[in-house]
Each structure stands twice: as structure tokens, then as C-alpha cells.
mmCIF file of C-alpha atoms in Angstrom:
data_model
loop_
_atom_site.group_PDB
_atom_site.id
_atom_site.type_symbol
_atom_site.label_atom_id
_atom_site.label_comp_id
_atom_site.label_asym_id
_atom_site.label_seq_id
_atom_site.Cartn_x
_atom_site.Cartn_y
_atom_site.Cartn_z
ATOM 1 C CA MET V 1 -13.528 -128.081 170.566
ATOM 2 C CA LYS V 2 -11.965 -126.570 173.689
ATOM 3 C CA ARG V 3 -10.692 -130.030 174.647
ATOM 4 C CA LEU V 4 -8.943 -130.402 171.273
ATOM 5 C CA VAL V 5 -7.356 -126.951 171.576
ATOM 6 C CA LEU V 6 -6.152 -127.786 175.107
ATOM 7 C CA LEU V 7 -4.720 -131.102 173.946
ATOM 8 C CA ALA V 8 -2.871 -129.399 171.091
ATOM 9 C CA ALA V 9 -1.449 -126.797 173.483
ATOM 10 C CA GLN V 10 -0.288 -129.520 175.889
ATOM 11 C CA THR V 11 1.377 -131.421 173.039
ATOM 12 C CA ALA V 12 3.162 -128.272 171.828
ATOM 13 C CA LEU V 13 4.386 -127.591 175.371
ATOM 14 C CA LEU V 14 5.662 -131.182 175.669
ATOM 15 C CA PHE V 15 7.722 -130.830 172.483
ATOM 16 C CA ALA V 16 9.060 -127.466 173.648
ATOM 17 C CA LEU V 17 10.233 -128.927 176.960
ATOM 18 C CA THR V 18 11.758 -132.101 175.461
ATOM 19 C CA PRO V 19 15.513 -131.637 174.958
ATOM 20 C CA ALA V 20 16.679 -131.906 171.349
ATOM 21 C CA VAL V 21 18.409 -135.186 170.525
ATOM 22 C CA ALA V 22 21.738 -134.656 168.774
ATOM 23 C CA GLN V 23 21.814 -136.046 165.251
ATOM 24 C CA ALA V 24 24.527 -138.663 164.857
ATOM 25 C CA GLU V 25 26.808 -138.139 161.864
ATOM 26 C CA THR V 26 29.448 -140.168 160.042
ATOM 27 C CA TRP V 27 32.934 -138.829 159.314
ATOM 28 C CA LEU V 28 35.474 -140.286 156.892
ATOM 29 C CA PHE V 29 39.216 -139.607 157.013
ATOM 30 C CA ALA V 30 41.329 -141.164 154.233
ATOM 31 C CA ALA V 31 45.082 -140.691 153.864
ATOM 32 C CA ALA V 32 47.309 -142.469 151.335
ATOM 33 C CA ALA V 33 51.000 -142.082 150.497
ATOM 34 C CA CYS V 34 52.677 -143.545 147.401
ATOM 35 C CA PRO V 35 56.157 -141.952 147.426
ATOM 36 C CA ALA V 36 58.134 -141.733 144.201
ATOM 37 C CA TRP V 37 61.166 -143.437 145.743
ATOM 38 C CA LYS V 38 59.249 -146.719 146.027
ATOM 39 C CA ALA V 39 60.158 -148.258 142.654
ATOM 40 C CA VAL V 40 59.894 -151.690 141.051
ATOM 41 C CA PRO V 41 63.366 -152.563 139.734
ATOM 42 C CA ASP V 42 63.577 -152.505 135.911
ATOM 43 C CA ASP V 43 59.843 -151.875 135.513
ATOM 44 C CA PRO V 44 59.142 -148.129 135.173
ATOM 45 C CA GLU V 45 55.630 -148.744 133.820
ATOM 46 C CA LEU V 46 54.549 -150.726 136.877
ATOM 47 C CA THR V 47 56.308 -148.209 139.136
ATOM 48 C CA ALA V 48 54.243 -145.407 137.589
ATOM 49 C CA LYS V 49 51.019 -147.374 138.068
ATOM 50 C CA MET V 50 51.807 -148.038 141.720
ATOM 51 C CA ALA V 51 52.620 -144.373 142.280
ATOM 52 C CA GLY V 52 49.165 -143.451 141.004
ATOM 53 C CA ALA V 53 47.378 -146.094 143.062
ATOM 54 C CA CYS V 54 46.963 -143.937 146.181
ATOM 55 C CA GLN V 55 44.624 -141.454 144.516
ATOM 56 C CA LYS V 56 42.590 -144.302 143.041
ATOM 57 C CA ASP V 57 42.442 -146.091 146.392
ATOM 58 C CA VAL V 58 41.203 -142.999 148.217
ATOM 59 C CA ASP V 59 38.621 -142.388 145.499
ATOM 60 C CA LEU V 60 37.470 -146.012 145.828
ATOM 61 C CA ILE V 61 37.070 -145.909 149.598
ATOM 62 C CA VAL V 62 35.317 -142.525 149.510
ATOM 63 C CA ASP V 63 32.935 -143.729 146.810
ATOM 64 C CA GLY V 64 32.172 -146.901 148.765
ATOM 65 C CA PHE V 65 31.364 -145.170 152.044
ATOM 66 C CA ARG V 66 29.490 -142.353 150.370
ATOM 67 C CA THR V 67 27.283 -144.928 148.638
ATOM 68 C CA SER V 68 26.748 -147.308 151.525
ATOM 69 C CA PHE V 69 26.722 -144.982 154.534
ATOM 70 C CA GLY V 70 25.719 -141.630 153.079
ATOM 71 C CA VAL V 71 28.833 -139.755 154.191
ATOM 72 C CA THR V 72 28.500 -136.157 153.013
ATOM 73 C CA GLU V 73 31.272 -134.149 151.341
ATOM 74 C CA ASP V 74 31.678 -131.780 154.285
ATOM 75 C CA HIS V 75 32.401 -134.781 156.529
ATOM 76 C CA ILE V 76 35.133 -136.254 154.297
ATOM 77 C CA THR V 77 38.841 -135.439 154.662
ATOM 78 C CA THR V 78 41.357 -136.815 152.167
ATOM 79 C CA LEU V 79 45.138 -136.487 152.081
ATOM 80 C CA VAL V 80 46.987 -138.023 149.121
ATOM 81 C CA ASN V 81 50.716 -138.261 148.392
ATOM 82 C CA ALA V 82 52.435 -134.903 149.012
ATOM 83 C CA GLN V 83 49.515 -133.888 151.261
ATOM 84 C CA ALA V 84 49.857 -137.085 153.300
ATOM 85 C CA THR V 85 52.918 -136.180 155.358
ATOM 86 C CA GLY V 86 53.204 -137.159 158.991
ATOM 87 C CA THR V 87 52.727 -133.544 160.069
ATOM 88 C CA ARG V 88 49.583 -133.033 157.993
ATOM 89 C CA VAL V 89 48.071 -136.346 159.049
ATOM 90 C CA LYS V 90 48.465 -135.450 162.738
ATOM 91 C CA ALA V 91 46.979 -131.995 162.155
ATOM 92 C CA ALA V 92 44.018 -133.386 160.202
ATOM 93 C CA LEU V 93 43.241 -135.937 162.912
ATOM 94 C CA ALA V 94 43.355 -133.183 165.523
ATOM 95 C CA GLU V 95 40.923 -131.168 163.407
ATOM 96 C CA LEU V 96 38.618 -134.177 163.154
ATOM 97 C CA ALA V 97 38.799 -134.614 166.920
ATOM 98 C CA ALA V 98 37.595 -131.030 167.333
ATOM 99 C CA HIS V 99 34.456 -131.662 165.276
ATOM 100 C CA ALA V 100 33.365 -135.270 165.854
ATOM 101 C CA LYS V 101 30.769 -135.586 168.618
ATOM 102 C CA PRO V 102 30.427 -138.541 171.022
ATOM 103 C CA GLU V 103 27.362 -139.881 169.191
ATOM 104 C CA ASP V 104 29.112 -139.831 165.800
ATOM 105 C CA THR V 105 30.783 -142.600 163.809
ATOM 106 C CA VAL V 106 34.332 -142.039 162.536
ATOM 107 C CA ILE V 107 35.942 -144.119 159.775
ATOM 108 C CA ILE V 108 39.719 -143.743 159.346
ATOM 109 C CA TYR V 109 41.468 -145.210 156.295
ATOM 110 C CA VAL V 110 45.286 -145.469 156.186
ATOM 111 C CA ASN V 111 47.100 -146.520 152.996
ATOM 112 C CA THR V 112 50.915 -146.562 153.118
ATOM 113 C CA HIS V 113 53.872 -148.829 152.635
ATOM 114 C CA GLY V 114 54.357 -150.671 155.913
ATOM 115 C CA GLY V 115 56.369 -153.267 157.762
ATOM 116 C CA LYS V 116 57.340 -154.247 161.288
ATOM 117 C CA VAL V 117 60.748 -152.688 161.961
ATOM 118 C CA GLU V 118 62.866 -151.185 164.725
ATOM 119 C CA ALA V 119 61.694 -147.635 165.387
ATOM 120 C CA MET V 120 61.338 -144.921 168.011
ATOM 121 C CA TYR V 121 58.239 -144.107 170.045
ATOM 122 C CA LYS V 122 58.401 -141.272 172.603
ATOM 123 C CA GLY V 123 62.140 -141.735 172.969
ATOM 124 C CA TYR V 124 61.988 -145.517 173.368
ATOM 125 C CA GLU V 125 63.158 -148.172 170.934
ATOM 126 C CA VAL V 126 60.257 -150.342 169.783
ATOM 127 C CA LYS V 127 59.480 -152.850 167.071
ATOM 128 C CA ASP V 128 56.195 -151.921 165.485
ATOM 129 C CA GLU V 129 54.294 -151.605 162.223
ATOM 130 C CA ILE V 130 55.409 -148.441 160.428
ATOM 131 C CA PHE V 131 53.293 -146.085 158.324
ATOM 132 C CA ALA V 132 55.601 -144.608 155.679
ATOM 133 C CA TRP V 133 54.001 -141.218 155.131
ATOM 134 C CA TYR V 134 55.001 -139.222 152.084
ATOM 135 C CA THR V 135 58.579 -138.056 151.694
ATOM 136 C CA VAL V 136 60.383 -136.965 148.540
ATOM 137 C CA GLU V 137 63.298 -139.268 149.323
ATOM 138 C CA ARG V 138 63.409 -142.418 151.404
ATOM 139 C CA PRO V 139 64.601 -141.559 154.943
ATOM 140 C CA ALA V 140 68.078 -142.956 155.546
ATOM 141 C CA ASP V 141 67.415 -143.491 159.256
ATOM 142 C CA VAL V 142 64.114 -145.152 160.171
ATOM 143 C CA ALA V 143 64.592 -144.471 163.886
ATOM 144 C CA ALA V 144 65.055 -140.753 163.236
ATOM 145 C CA ALA V 145 62.089 -140.664 160.854
ATOM 146 C CA THR V 146 59.784 -142.227 163.441
ATOM 147 C CA ALA V 147 61.177 -140.098 166.267
ATOM 148 C CA ASP V 148 59.931 -136.914 164.588
ATOM 149 C CA ASP V 149 56.777 -138.451 163.004
ATOM 150 C CA THR V 150 58.039 -138.121 159.434
ATOM 151 C CA TRP V 151 57.028 -141.746 159.443
ATOM 152 C CA MET V 152 54.871 -143.136 162.263
ATOM 153 C CA THR V 153 54.709 -146.232 164.331
ATOM 154 C CA ALA V 154 51.178 -147.610 164.471
ATOM 155 C CA HIS V 155 51.387 -146.832 168.193
ATOM 156 C CA ALA V 156 51.991 -143.134 167.517
ATOM 157 C CA PHE V 157 49.214 -143.023 164.922
ATOM 158 C CA ARG V 158 46.848 -144.648 167.403
ATOM 159 C CA ASP V 159 47.679 -141.940 169.931
ATOM 160 C CA SER V 160 46.471 -139.314 167.450
ATOM 161 C CA VAL V 161 43.254 -141.262 166.875
ATOM 162 C CA ASN V 162 42.749 -141.417 170.639
ATOM 163 C CA GLN V 163 42.077 -137.680 170.623
ATOM 164 C CA ILE V 164 38.783 -138.404 168.874
ATOM 165 C CA MET V 165 35.969 -138.839 171.383
ATOM 166 C CA ALA V 166 33.377 -140.270 169.005
ATOM 167 C CA GLU V 167 32.033 -143.474 170.512
ATOM 168 C CA LYS V 168 32.244 -145.486 167.267
ATOM 169 C CA ILE V 169 35.680 -145.474 165.653
ATOM 170 C CA VAL V 170 36.792 -147.819 162.871
ATOM 171 C CA THR V 171 40.389 -147.712 161.607
ATOM 172 C CA VAL V 172 41.240 -149.438 158.323
ATOM 173 C CA ILE V 173 44.936 -150.158 157.693
ATOM 174 C CA GLU V 174 45.766 -150.905 154.052
ATOM 175 C CA ALA V 175 49.459 -151.786 154.276
ATOM 176 C CA CYS V 176 51.800 -154.730 154.023
ATOM 177 C CA HIS V 177 52.023 -156.664 157.314
ATOM 178 C CA ALA V 178 49.209 -154.488 158.702
ATOM 179 C CA ASP V 179 48.266 -156.928 161.464
ATOM 180 C CA ALA V 180 51.702 -156.357 163.043
ATOM 181 C CA SER V 181 50.021 -153.404 164.773
ATOM 182 C CA LEU V 182 47.381 -155.564 166.486
ATOM 183 C CA ASN V 183 48.917 -155.320 169.957
ATOM 184 C CA ASP V 184 48.821 -151.521 169.772
ATOM 185 C CA TYR V 185 45.041 -151.759 169.641
ATOM 186 C CA ILE V 186 44.579 -154.701 172.006
ATOM 187 C CA ASN V 187 46.287 -152.597 174.683
ATOM 188 C CA ASN V 188 44.188 -149.534 173.897
ATOM 189 C CA VAL V 189 41.230 -150.557 176.068
ATOM 190 C CA HIS V 190 42.834 -151.897 179.248
ATOM 191 C CA ASN V 191 43.462 -149.927 182.442
ATOM 192 C CA GLY V 192 44.118 -146.690 180.619
ATOM 193 C CA ILE V 193 47.073 -148.035 178.612
ATOM 194 C CA GLY V 194 47.123 -146.155 175.320
ATOM 195 C CA GLY V 195 44.835 -143.346 176.359
ATOM 196 C CA ARG V 196 41.363 -144.870 176.127
ATOM 197 C CA GLY V 197 40.988 -146.627 179.437
ATOM 198 C CA GLU V 198 37.989 -148.111 181.202
ATOM 199 C CA ASP V 199 36.143 -144.799 181.490
ATOM 200 C CA TRP V 200 35.802 -144.343 177.715
ATOM 201 C CA PRO V 201 32.224 -145.366 176.818
ATOM 202 C CA GLY V 202 32.957 -145.917 173.133
ATOM 203 C CA ARG V 203 33.916 -148.864 170.943
ATOM 204 C CA GLU V 204 36.810 -149.272 168.547
ATOM 205 C CA ALA V 205 37.357 -151.721 165.685
ATOM 206 C CA VAL V 206 40.405 -152.084 163.451
ATOM 207 C CA ILE V 207 40.523 -153.706 160.016
ATOM 208 C CA PHE V 208 43.878 -154.967 158.748
ATOM 209 C CA SER V 209 44.311 -155.626 155.020
ATOM 210 C CA ALA V 210 46.863 -158.396 155.667
ATOM 211 C CA HIS V 211 48.257 -160.539 158.472
ATOM 212 C CA GLU V 212 51.638 -159.768 159.987
ATOM 213 C CA GLU V 213 53.421 -162.268 157.722
ATOM 214 C CA GLN V 214 51.666 -161.203 154.499
ATOM 215 C CA ILE V 215 52.050 -158.395 152.001
ATOM 216 C CA ALA V 216 49.039 -156.383 150.863
ATOM 217 C CA ASN V 217 48.723 -157.029 147.138
ATOM 218 C CA PHE V 218 47.926 -154.680 144.312
ATOM 219 C CA THR V 219 45.353 -155.646 141.695
ATOM 220 C CA SER V 220 46.758 -157.682 138.793
ATOM 221 C CA ASP V 221 47.346 -154.544 136.702
ATOM 222 C CA GLY V 222 49.148 -152.767 139.578
ATOM 223 C CA THR V 223 46.794 -149.789 139.624
ATOM 224 C CA GLU V 224 44.929 -150.262 142.936
ATOM 225 C CA ALA V 225 45.273 -151.959 146.295
ATOM 226 C CA LEU V 226 43.510 -155.314 145.972
ATOM 227 C CA PHE V 227 41.615 -155.275 149.276
ATOM 228 C CA THR V 228 40.534 -151.652 148.833
ATOM 229 C CA GLN V 229 39.239 -152.323 145.324
ATOM 230 C CA VAL V 230 37.341 -155.455 146.376
ATOM 231 C CA TRP V 231 35.892 -153.841 149.511
ATOM 232 C CA SER V 232 34.790 -150.720 147.655
ATOM 233 C CA ASP V 233 32.819 -152.933 145.275
ATOM 234 C CA ALA V 234 31.247 -154.761 148.230
ATOM 235 C CA LEU V 235 30.323 -151.482 149.932
ATOM 236 C CA LYS V 236 28.493 -150.310 146.823
ATOM 237 C CA GLN V 237 26.351 -153.426 146.614
ATOM 238 C CA ASP V 238 22.897 -153.038 148.150
ATOM 239 C CA ARG V 239 22.723 -156.412 149.889
ATOM 240 C CA HIS V 240 24.997 -155.861 152.881
ATOM 241 C CA ALA V 241 23.180 -154.829 156.038
ATOM 242 C CA SER V 242 26.264 -153.859 158.032
ATOM 243 C CA LEU V 243 29.889 -152.853 157.705
ATOM 244 C CA PHE V 244 30.838 -156.323 158.916
ATOM 245 C CA ASP V 245 28.900 -157.983 156.083
ATOM 246 C CA SER V 246 30.678 -156.046 153.339
ATOM 247 C CA PHE V 247 34.056 -156.609 155.025
ATOM 248 C CA GLU V 248 33.448 -160.339 155.352
ATOM 249 C CA GLN V 249 32.732 -160.627 151.632
ATOM 250 C CA ALA V 250 35.778 -158.513 150.779
ATOM 251 C CA ARG V 251 38.229 -160.393 152.996
ATOM 252 C CA LEU V 252 37.331 -163.743 151.433
ATOM 253 C CA GLU V 253 37.328 -162.391 147.881
ATOM 254 C CA THR V 254 40.721 -160.731 148.466
ATOM 255 C CA HIS V 255 42.150 -164.052 149.642
ATOM 256 C CA HIS V 256 40.695 -165.934 146.688
ATOM 257 C CA GLN V 257 42.011 -163.444 144.147
ATOM 258 C CA ALA V 258 45.497 -163.312 145.670
ATOM 259 C CA ARG V 259 45.766 -167.101 145.627
ATOM 260 C CA ALA V 260 44.377 -167.427 142.122
ATOM 261 C CA ALA V 261 46.862 -164.907 140.740
ATOM 262 C CA CYS V 262 49.788 -166.867 142.193
ATOM 263 C CA GLU V 263 48.486 -170.288 141.194
ATOM 264 C CA GLN V 264 47.957 -169.372 137.546
ATOM 265 C CA GLY V 265 50.407 -171.380 135.416
ATOM 266 C CA HIS V 266 52.001 -173.169 138.384
ATOM 267 C CA THR V 267 51.663 -176.662 139.813
ATOM 268 C CA HIS V 268 51.110 -177.268 143.502
ATOM 269 C CA ALA V 269 54.616 -178.739 143.735
ATOM 270 C CA GLU V 270 56.103 -175.527 142.322
ATOM 271 C CA LEU V 271 54.197 -173.406 144.814
ATOM 272 C CA VAL V 272 55.385 -175.557 147.715
ATOM 273 C CA GLU V 273 58.969 -175.395 146.454
ATOM 274 C CA GLY V 274 58.789 -171.599 146.638
ATOM 275 C CA TRP V 275 56.962 -171.723 149.959
ATOM 276 C CA SER V 276 58.545 -168.704 151.681
ATOM 277 C CA ASN V 277 57.667 -166.406 148.775
ATOM 278 C CA TYR V 278 54.254 -168.006 148.316
ATOM 279 C CA ARG V 279 53.382 -167.539 151.984
ATOM 280 C CA LEU V 280 54.452 -163.889 151.875
ATOM 281 C CA MET V 281 52.993 -162.909 148.512
ATOM 282 C CA CYS V 282 49.998 -165.169 147.907
ATOM 283 C CA THR V 283 48.094 -165.827 151.129
ATOM 284 C CA GLN V 284 46.715 -162.365 151.922
ATOM 285 C CA MET V 285 43.710 -162.610 154.244
ATOM 286 C CA PRO V 286 42.373 -159.363 155.736
ATOM 287 C CA THR V 287 41.331 -159.621 159.359
ATOM 288 C CA ALA V 288 39.749 -157.458 162.058
ATOM 289 C CA TRP V 289 40.053 -156.636 165.760
ATOM 290 C CA ASP V 290 36.492 -155.955 166.893
ATOM 291 C CA PRO V 291 36.107 -156.955 170.563
ATOM 292 C CA PHE V 292 32.675 -155.355 171.042
ATOM 293 C CA GLY V 293 30.927 -156.105 167.736
ATOM 294 C CA LEU V 294 31.082 -152.556 166.396
ATOM 295 C CA LEU V 295 31.311 -153.566 162.733
ATOM 296 C CA GLU V 296 28.021 -155.440 163.003
ATOM 297 C CA ASP V 297 26.267 -152.421 164.542
ATOM 298 C CA ILE V 298 27.265 -149.918 161.846
ATOM 299 C CA ARG V 299 24.325 -150.280 159.485
ATOM 300 C CA ALA V 300 24.402 -149.519 155.785
ATOM 301 C CA GLU V 301 21.949 -146.758 154.853
ATOM 302 C CA HIS V 302 21.050 -148.032 151.400
ATOM 303 C CA VAL V 303 20.065 -151.426 152.812
ATOM 304 C CA ASP V 304 18.155 -150.269 155.868
ATOM 305 C CA TYR V 305 16.137 -147.711 153.923
ATOM 306 C CA GLY V 306 15.427 -150.142 151.117
ATOM 307 C CA MET V 307 14.189 -152.869 153.460
ATOM 308 C CA ASN V 308 11.911 -150.754 155.652
#
């Protein structure tokens, strides 16, 4: 009996002396801007649907990650339309940087109108993907708008993300020509260029909803971003073991749906005749920059728990 009591006391002492292991958490930041000035000529009904898409897209992505990765409400930040200004986005990312711990996972979702244009970054002229954050009227001068972060180059947005010291960071860019920002992220992990540098122990992955030469389509009814809608559905399925698995399904399904919508009622010869428009509008294929396999290592809770 004394031996059992001694053993129990030793075990209790061992637990008391063992340092507590920090509990890793997942954070989700989602910002989407659908400004009223972005209109479809002679189609007010479709314009209204597109203006309302940002709220639906944020709801979709939040629902998907809450289902698949168990993100809790107190770890979710959303900015939609008038809230999603350049100033508020920068402030919210700084706030996230203050709370996310090194062992945490951070998911960042960006949904704006975008395109590779001449802009300003820290006083220099650059050509980069632009995130058109919310403004009441369309800025007359893109260079001025990017100089003061009313709009942002992808480079400037990446700098804000670089404040976050979590060691697993995934950025999702839902925008036309999203992959035009690829070089901003390729250069983020080499010799300190971009602020990460060789001494940062973390990993970063970026998902682009479309290649540089492609638009990011809406769903056929114009109410949601196609890739976001398809990926949200994939996230909520219980058969994907990792973030990569759900993305891989969504990227292929997005491509298939975009092509099918354009091919309906047209011959192959007609599509080839309108090749420049077809290539821009109908070939959307989401892609990812994931040099260290991060997407494969972010495991879906509802699958892991169900299988074990």
C-alpha cells in the first residue's frame, strides 16, 4: 500500500514539474469588398446580385472552415463591404498578429476585384495584383489609391500578413487574375526579402482562385464567387483528410463548371473563333503556392476524429 501511495505521489510530482504544452488554435480572417461602383452595363439585376455576393462568400468560407476545422466564433474576424476598407483591413491584421501564437494556424481569405496594373508600393512604381478594397466611388487615380492603401498591391497586403508570427499561414485570394501576385510570395522566403527570411521557422501557402490570365467567375446566377462556393461545399464534406484534399477537389470542379458554362450552346469552332474571350472567361483553374507541403499537413477535424 505504501508503494502505491509513493508511486502516486511521484506521478503527481512529475505532472507538476512538466511544463504545460500550449494548445494550438486556428484563426480565420475573411475580408470581402463588393463596391457599388462595380456595375454590369445595362443589367441592374445582375449588378445587385454581384454587390450582395461578398456577404454570401464570407458566410460560405466561414461555414466551411467552421465545419471542417472547428474554428470557434471568437477566433473568426470578418470584414464585408463598407467594413472592408484598406485601413480597417490593415488594423484587423495587426490585431490578429497580436493574438496568434507561433503554434497556431491562421487562414486569411481575401475577396476583392483585382487585376495586375501599374501601382505604387512604398513610393516606387510597380506592376502588381491589386486588391480593390471598399470605396464609395471608384478611385480616379490607381497610383494614388495604392500609395495610401485605399487599395493595396498584393505586396503591401503581404507585408501586413508578415506581422503574424504563427508558423502555419494560409492566404486565399479570391480575385480575378489572382496568380499575378505569385512572385510577391515566392520572394517572401528568401534571404529576408519581404520580411520573413531564413530565420522564420514557419510555413506559408497561398491559394489563388485563378491564374494571372484568367478571371475569377461568379456562379451561373451571379450570386456567389464560383471557387468559393465550390470549395465551401468541399470543406463541409466529411471525406477530405486535409486542406489540400478539399482544395484539389474544388480547383478541378471550378474548372469543369467554368468550361461547361461557356460551352453550353456553342460549337468548338465558335469557342476557338472567340479564343481571347474564351481564354480569359472560361478557363479558370485555381492554383496554389505551397513550397513546404503545408496544405497537406493541415488536417480536417471532422475526418480525423471520425476515423480514429
